[in-house]
């Protein structure tokens, strides 16, 4: 595996561990009001200060990372799982099936992601399953096109032609010859889909249409504490920095990919 995907997977693993273990280390419940002083700064009692209601920001941040990472991970697995499966299968299907799939995916790609999410959430309601399903559908076409392009290129390779010539079945060729040679680019693409999902979820939560109280994610943390920007409060600065580290860090790791 190339260095880029390895770094991206390591970063994803780090954030995934934080999402699983972090809330267990939180000193307070995410909705517990622990101080009368709102938008308080760093202190020994509240190491990241308090939010606009006097809740412990450190505890809420750990819970926010959990919901952001888990929701975006599930939606990415959904979009890339179906996208990769359909993209590879399209190379072995009849021409008309491939054309129908292509036009369907092109139609979904033509709709702006935020507009599509707003329409679906307005119709289906603001819930975590609806968010996961919506983001999965939004980013499936991009994964489909990437995997299909890779599969078509690899399918013309000599070793694939040799496998077909010696009588191997298409399933064998796909699993043993095509898919293993797509791993590096696909992992890079999956990492990018995850970053897109984080940004879309944060945008929706900032608009009040993402994760709903009492649940919290990084976007909703920024939205609810936006008034603290006037005071330079950690309650609005820290979630923004964490969101930037999550997305920009993965982008840098993927951008450094080498063959």
Tab-separated table of C-alpha atoms in Angstrom:
chain	number	residue	atom	x	y	z
A	1	UNK	CA	0.000	0.000	0.000
A	2	UNK	CA	1.254	3.479	-0.868
A	3	UNK	CA	2.346	5.886	1.912
A	4	UNK	CA	-0.626	8.206	1.331
A	5	UNK	CA	-3.373	5.633	2.005
A	6	UNK	CA	-1.370	4.277	4.967
A	7	UNK	CA	-1.217	7.721	6.578
A	8	UNK	CA	-4.880	8.328	5.855
A	9	UNK	CA	-5.857	4.989	7.403
A	10	UNK	CA	-3.705	5.744	10.458
A	11	UNK	CA	-5.431	9.109	10.909
A	12	UNK	CA	-8.854	7.526	10.454
A	13	UNK	CA	-7.943	4.871	13.015
A	14	UNK	CA	-6.832	7.579	15.469
A	15	UNK	CA	-10.111	9.493	15.168
A	16	UNK	CA	-12.100	6.268	15.319
A	17	UNK	CA	-10.395	5.339	18.612
A	18	UNK	CA	-11.156	8.811	19.973
A	19	UNK	CA	-14.797	8.374	18.906
A	20	UNK	CA	-15.077	5.042	20.736
A	21	UNK	CA	-13.031	5.733	23.866
A	22	UNK	CA	-13.420	9.518	24.249
A	23	UNK	CA	-16.930	9.679	25.722
A	24	UNK	CA	-15.920	7.078	28.331
A	25	UNK	CA	-13.286	9.547	29.569
A	26	UNK	CA	-15.620	12.567	29.633
A	27	UNK	CA	-15.822	13.979	33.174
A	28	UNK	CA	-19.421	15.178	32.724
A	29	UNK	CA	-22.546	14.206	30.824
A	30	UNK	CA	-22.786	16.172	27.552
A	31	UNK	CA	-25.946	18.037	28.615
A	32	UNK	CA	-25.002	18.691	32.248
A	33	UNK	CA	-24.721	22.364	33.265
A	34	UNK	CA	-21.662	22.504	35.502
A	35	UNK	CA	-20.892	26.210	35.867
A	36	UNK	CA	-22.713	29.541	36.017
A	37	UNK	CA	-19.932	31.185	34.041
A	38	UNK	CA	-20.749	30.874	30.315
A	39	UNK	CA	-18.060	31.009	27.617
A	40	UNK	CA	-15.431	30.528	30.312
A	41	UNK	CA	-11.804	30.101	29.292
A	42	UNK	CA	-9.386	27.283	30.003
A	43	UNK	CA	-9.156	26.271	33.651
A	44	UNK	CA	-8.122	23.358	35.832
A	45	UNK	CA	-11.776	22.489	36.465
A	46	UNK	CA	-12.899	22.794	32.842
A	47	UNK	CA	-9.828	22.185	30.702
A	48	UNK	CA	-11.495	23.499	27.528
A	49	UNK	CA	-13.804	26.010	29.191
A	50	UNK	CA	-17.592	26.103	29.105
A	51	UNK	CA	-20.177	26.730	26.399
A	52	UNK	CA	-23.059	29.186	26.097
A	53	UNK	CA	-25.067	27.371	28.821
A	54	UNK	CA	-22.200	26.668	31.183
A	55	UNK	CA	-21.691	23.050	30.087
A	56	UNK	CA	-18.248	21.472	30.059
A	57	UNK	CA	-16.858	21.891	26.542
A	58	UNK	CA	-14.338	19.062	26.844
A	59	UNK	CA	-17.076	16.528	27.578
A	60	UNK	CA	-19.286	17.799	24.774
A	61	UNK	CA	-16.349	17.803	22.352
A	62	UNK	CA	-15.613	14.125	23.022
A	63	UNK	CA	-19.249	13.260	22.325
A	64	UNK	CA	-19.271	15.490	19.230
A	65	UNK	CA	-16.252	13.673	17.768
A	66	UNK	CA	-18.048	10.350	18.339
A	67	UNK	CA	-21.175	11.336	16.404
A	68	UNK	CA	-19.257	13.114	13.635
A	69	UNK	CA	-16.840	10.234	13.023
A	70	UNK	CA	-19.372	7.403	13.357
A	71	UNK	CA	-22.065	9.014	11.194
A	72	UNK	CA	-19.556	9.924	8.477
A	73	UNK	CA	-17.895	6.497	8.669
A	74	UNK	CA	-21.198	4.664	8.222
A	75	UNK	CA	-22.290	6.913	5.362
A	76	UNK	CA	-18.897	6.507	3.669
A	77	UNK	CA	-19.027	2.724	3.991
A	78	UNK	CA	-22.528	2.782	2.541
A	79	UNK	CA	-21.658	5.019	-0.413
A	80	UNK	CA	-18.316	3.384	-1.229
A	81	UNK	CA	-19.561	-0.156	-0.632
A	82	UNK	CA	-22.391	0.140	-3.130
A	83	UNK	CA	-20.433	2.449	-5.450
A	84	UNK	CA	-17.457	0.104	-5.736
A	85	UNK	CA	-19.673	-2.962	-6.116
A	86	UNK	CA	-21.737	-1.383	-8.883
A	87	UNK	CA	-18.687	0.180	-10.561
A	88	UNK	CA	-16.866	-3.138	-10.851
A	89	UNK	CA	-20.023	-5.056	-11.758
A	90	UNK	CA	-20.783	-2.568	-14.546
A	91	UNK	CA	-17.682	-3.737	-16.409
A	92	UNK	CA	-19.095	-7.272	-16.583
A	93	UNK	CA	-22.718	-6.324	-17.385
A	94	UNK	CA	-24.375	-5.805	-20.727
A	95	UNK	CA	-23.968	-2.433	-22.424
A	96	UNK	CA	-27.537	-1.254	-21.797
A	97	UNK	CA	-27.332	-2.014	-18.056
A	98	UNK	CA	-24.076	-0.073	-17.870
A	99	UNK	CA	-25.653	2.855	-19.696
A	100	UNK	CA	-28.696	2.924	-17.402
A	101	UNK	CA	-26.453	2.868	-14.332
A	102	UNK	CA	-24.254	5.581	-15.813
A	103	UNK	CA	-27.170	7.896	-16.556
A	104	UNK	CA	-28.631	7.323	-13.085
A	105	UNK	CA	-25.331	8.178	-11.406
A	106	UNK	CA	-24.822	11.209	-13.658
A	107	UNK	CA	-28.286	12.436	-12.689
A	108	UNK	CA	-27.470	12.153	-8.981
A	109	UNK	CA	-24.128	13.893	-9.513
A	110	UNK	CA	-25.839	16.818	-11.227
A	111	UNK	CA	-27.746	17.719	-8.046
A	112	UNK	CA	-25.757	19.880	-5.581
A	113	UNK	CA	-25.028	17.795	-2.489
A	114	UNK	CA	-26.270	20.342	0.047
A	115	UNK	CA	-29.506	20.966	-1.887
A	116	UNK	CA	-30.132	17.224	-2.226
A	117	UNK	CA	-29.540	16.724	1.512
A	118	UNK	CA	-31.904	19.573	2.398
A	119	UNK	CA	-34.656	18.111	0.201
A	120	UNK	CA	-34.318	14.587	1.613
A	121	UNK	CA	-34.133	15.739	5.234
A	122	UNK	CA	-37.160	17.999	4.732
A	123	UNK	CA	-39.096	14.989	3.435
A	124	UNK	CA	-37.734	12.215	5.696
A	125	UNK	CA	-37.130	14.176	8.896
A	126	UNK	CA	-34.066	15.069	10.927
A	127	UNK	CA	-32.716	11.771	12.254
A	128	UNK	CA	-29.358	10.017	12.335
A	129	UNK	CA	-30.462	7.156	10.008
A	130	UNK	CA	-31.794	9.717	7.512
A	131	UNK	CA	-28.467	11.589	7.596
A	132	UNK	CA	-26.466	8.401	7.036
A	133	UNK	CA	-28.674	7.245	4.172
A	134	UNK	CA	-28.738	10.676	2.541
A	135	UNK	CA	-24.968	11.142	2.612
A	136	UNK	CA	-24.516	7.572	1.414
A	137	UNK	CA	-26.677	8.232	-1.649
A	138	UNK	CA	-25.028	11.596	-2.336
A	139	UNK	CA	-21.474	10.225	-2.514
A	140	UNK	CA	-22.227	6.847	-4.119
A	141	UNK	CA	-22.096	8.168	-7.741
A	142	UNK	CA	-18.583	9.544	-7.303
A	143	UNK	CA	-17.381	6.237	-5.892
A	144	UNK	CA	-19.120	4.391	-8.736
A	145	UNK	CA	-17.407	6.462	-11.428
A	146	UNK	CA	-13.975	6.110	-9.804
A	147	UNK	CA	-14.218	2.345	-9.352
A	148	UNK	CA	-15.647	1.834	-12.842
A	149	UNK	CA	-12.847	3.844	-14.455
A	150	UNK	CA	-10.221	1.884	-12.516
A	151	UNK	CA	-11.862	-1.456	-13.313
A	152	UNK	CA	-12.097	-0.678	-17.051
A	153	UNK	CA	-8.419	0.277	-17.185
A	154	UNK	CA	-7.246	-2.799	-15.276
A	155	UNK	CA	-9.527	-5.088	-17.289
A	156	UNK	CA	-7.396	-4.343	-20.366
A	157	UNK	CA	-4.173	-5.440	-18.653
A	158	UNK	CA	-2.282	-8.479	-19.959
A	159	UNK	CA	-2.617	-10.494	-16.751
A	160	UNK	CA	-6.415	-10.099	-16.839
A	161	UNK	CA	-6.525	-11.179	-20.476
A	162	UNK	CA	-4.323	-14.164	-19.595
A	163	UNK	CA	-6.660	-15.173	-16.762
A	164	UNK	CA	-9.672	-15.019	-19.092
A	165	UNK	CA	-7.783	-16.942	-21.774
A	166	UNK	CA	-7.012	-19.813	-19.414
A	167	UNK	CA	-10.716	-20.146	-18.637
A	168	UNK	CA	-11.098	-18.333	-15.306
A	169	UNK	CA	-14.595	-17.091	-14.499
A	170	UNK	CA	-15.469	-13.403	-14.267
A	171	UNK	CA	-16.009	-13.576	-10.495
A	172	UNK	CA	-12.534	-15.046	-10.049
A	173	UNK	CA	-11.001	-12.397	-12.303
A	174	UNK	CA	-12.768	-9.581	-10.456
A	175	UNK	CA	-11.820	-10.841	-6.971
A	176	UNK	CA	-8.281	-12.044	-7.711
A	177	UNK	CA	-7.030	-9.882	-10.547
A	178	UNK	CA	-8.971	-6.600	-10.747
A	179	UNK	CA	-9.952	-5.720	-7.159
A	180	UNK	CA	-6.495	-6.236	-5.542
A	181	UNK	CA	-4.934	-3.855	-8.083
A	182	UNK	CA	-7.489	-1.156	-7.262
A	183	UNK	CA	-6.818	-1.099	-3.512
A	184	UNK	CA	-4.524	1.938	-3.308
A	185	UNK	CA	-6.612	4.355	-5.425
A	186	UNK	CA	-9.838	3.094	-3.823
A	187	UNK	CA	-8.543	3.698	-0.299
A	188	UNK	CA	-7.563	7.216	-1.340
A	189	UNK	CA	-11.038	7.772	-2.774
A	190	UNK	CA	-12.706	6.404	0.375
A	191	UNK	CA	-10.691	8.841	2.473
A	192	UNK	CA	-11.851	11.751	0.319
A	193	UNK	CA	-15.487	10.606	0.554
A	194	UNK	CA	-15.130	10.593	4.330
A	195	UNK	CA	-13.819	14.175	4.301
A	196	UNK	CA	-16.714	15.246	2.047
A	197	UNK	CA	-19.166	13.581	4.435
A	198	UNK	CA	-17.665	15.419	7.441
A	199	UNK	CA	-17.974	18.766	5.671
A	200	UNK	CA	-21.540	18.096	4.545
A	201	UNK	CA	-22.622	16.949	8.012
A	202	UNK	CA	-21.013	20.025	9.569
A	203	UNK	CA	-22.785	22.308	7.086
A	204	UNK	CA	-26.144	20.673	7.817
A	205	UNK	CA	-25.606	20.865	11.578
A	206	UNK	CA	-24.534	24.507	11.329
A	207	UNK	CA	-27.854	25.175	9.555
A	208	UNK	CA	-29.693	23.318	12.335
A	209	UNK	CA	-30.677	20.377	10.095
A	210	UNK	CA	-28.019	17.857	11.081
A	211	UNK	CA	-27.554	16.111	14.407
A	212	UNK	CA	-30.318	17.240	16.755
A	213	UNK	CA	-30.188	17.858	20.545
A	214	UNK	CA	-29.514	16.172	22.903
A	215	UNK	CA	-27.008	14.637	20.450
A	216	UNK	CA	-24.136	16.832	19.319
A	217	UNK	CA	-21.528	16.854	16.560
A	218	UNK	CA	-18.730	19.252	15.652
A	219	UNK	CA	-20.902	21.363	13.349
A	220	UNK	CA	-23.629	21.850	15.938
A	221	UNK	CA	-20.992	22.729	18.574
A	222	UNK	CA	-19.810	25.587	16.364
A	223	UNK	CA	-23.370	26.720	15.600
A	224	UNK	CA	-24.633	26.830	19.172
A	225	UNK	CA	-21.553	28.697	20.446
A	226	UNK	CA	-21.147	31.106	17.540
A	227	UNK	CA	-21.919	34.097	19.799
A	228	UNK	CA	-18.744	33.290	21.712
A	229	UNK	CA	-16.730	34.404	18.695
A	230	UNK	CA	-17.076	37.988	19.933
A	231	UNK	CA	-15.240	37.013	23.138
A	232	UNK	CA	-12.774	34.628	21.504
A	233	UNK	CA	-14.267	31.849	23.603
A	234	UNK	CA	-12.755	28.331	23.354
A	235	UNK	CA	-16.315	27.022	22.924
A	236	UNK	CA	-16.345	28.187	19.288
A	237	UNK	CA	-12.610	28.120	18.523
A	238	UNK	CA	-11.775	24.599	19.738
A	239	UNK	CA	-14.473	22.698	17.761
A	240	UNK	CA	-13.431	24.617	14.646
A	241	UNK	CA	-9.797	23.589	15.136
A	242	UNK	CA	-10.762	19.946	15.721
A	243	UNK	CA	-12.902	19.974	12.575
A	244	UNK	CA	-9.990	21.436	10.598
A	245	UNK	CA	-7.570	18.824	11.980
A	246	UNK	CA	-9.947	16.040	11.031
A	247	UNK	CA	-10.503	17.172	7.446
A	248	UNK	CA	-7.264	18.975	6.540
A	249	UNK	CA	-5.126	16.255	8.131
A	250	UNK	CA	-6.736	13.573	6.007
A	251	UNK	CA	-6.458	15.747	2.902
A	252	UNK	CA	-2.727	16.237	3.471
A	253	UNK	CA	-2.187	12.507	4.004
A	254	UNK	CA	-4.051	11.643	0.811
A	255	UNK	CA	-2.407	14.436	-1.175
A	256	UNK	CA	1.020	12.942	-0.409
A	257	UNK	CA	0.099	9.598	-1.952
A	258	UNK	CA	2.835	8.118	-4.137
A	259	UNK	CA	2.607	5.097	-6.382
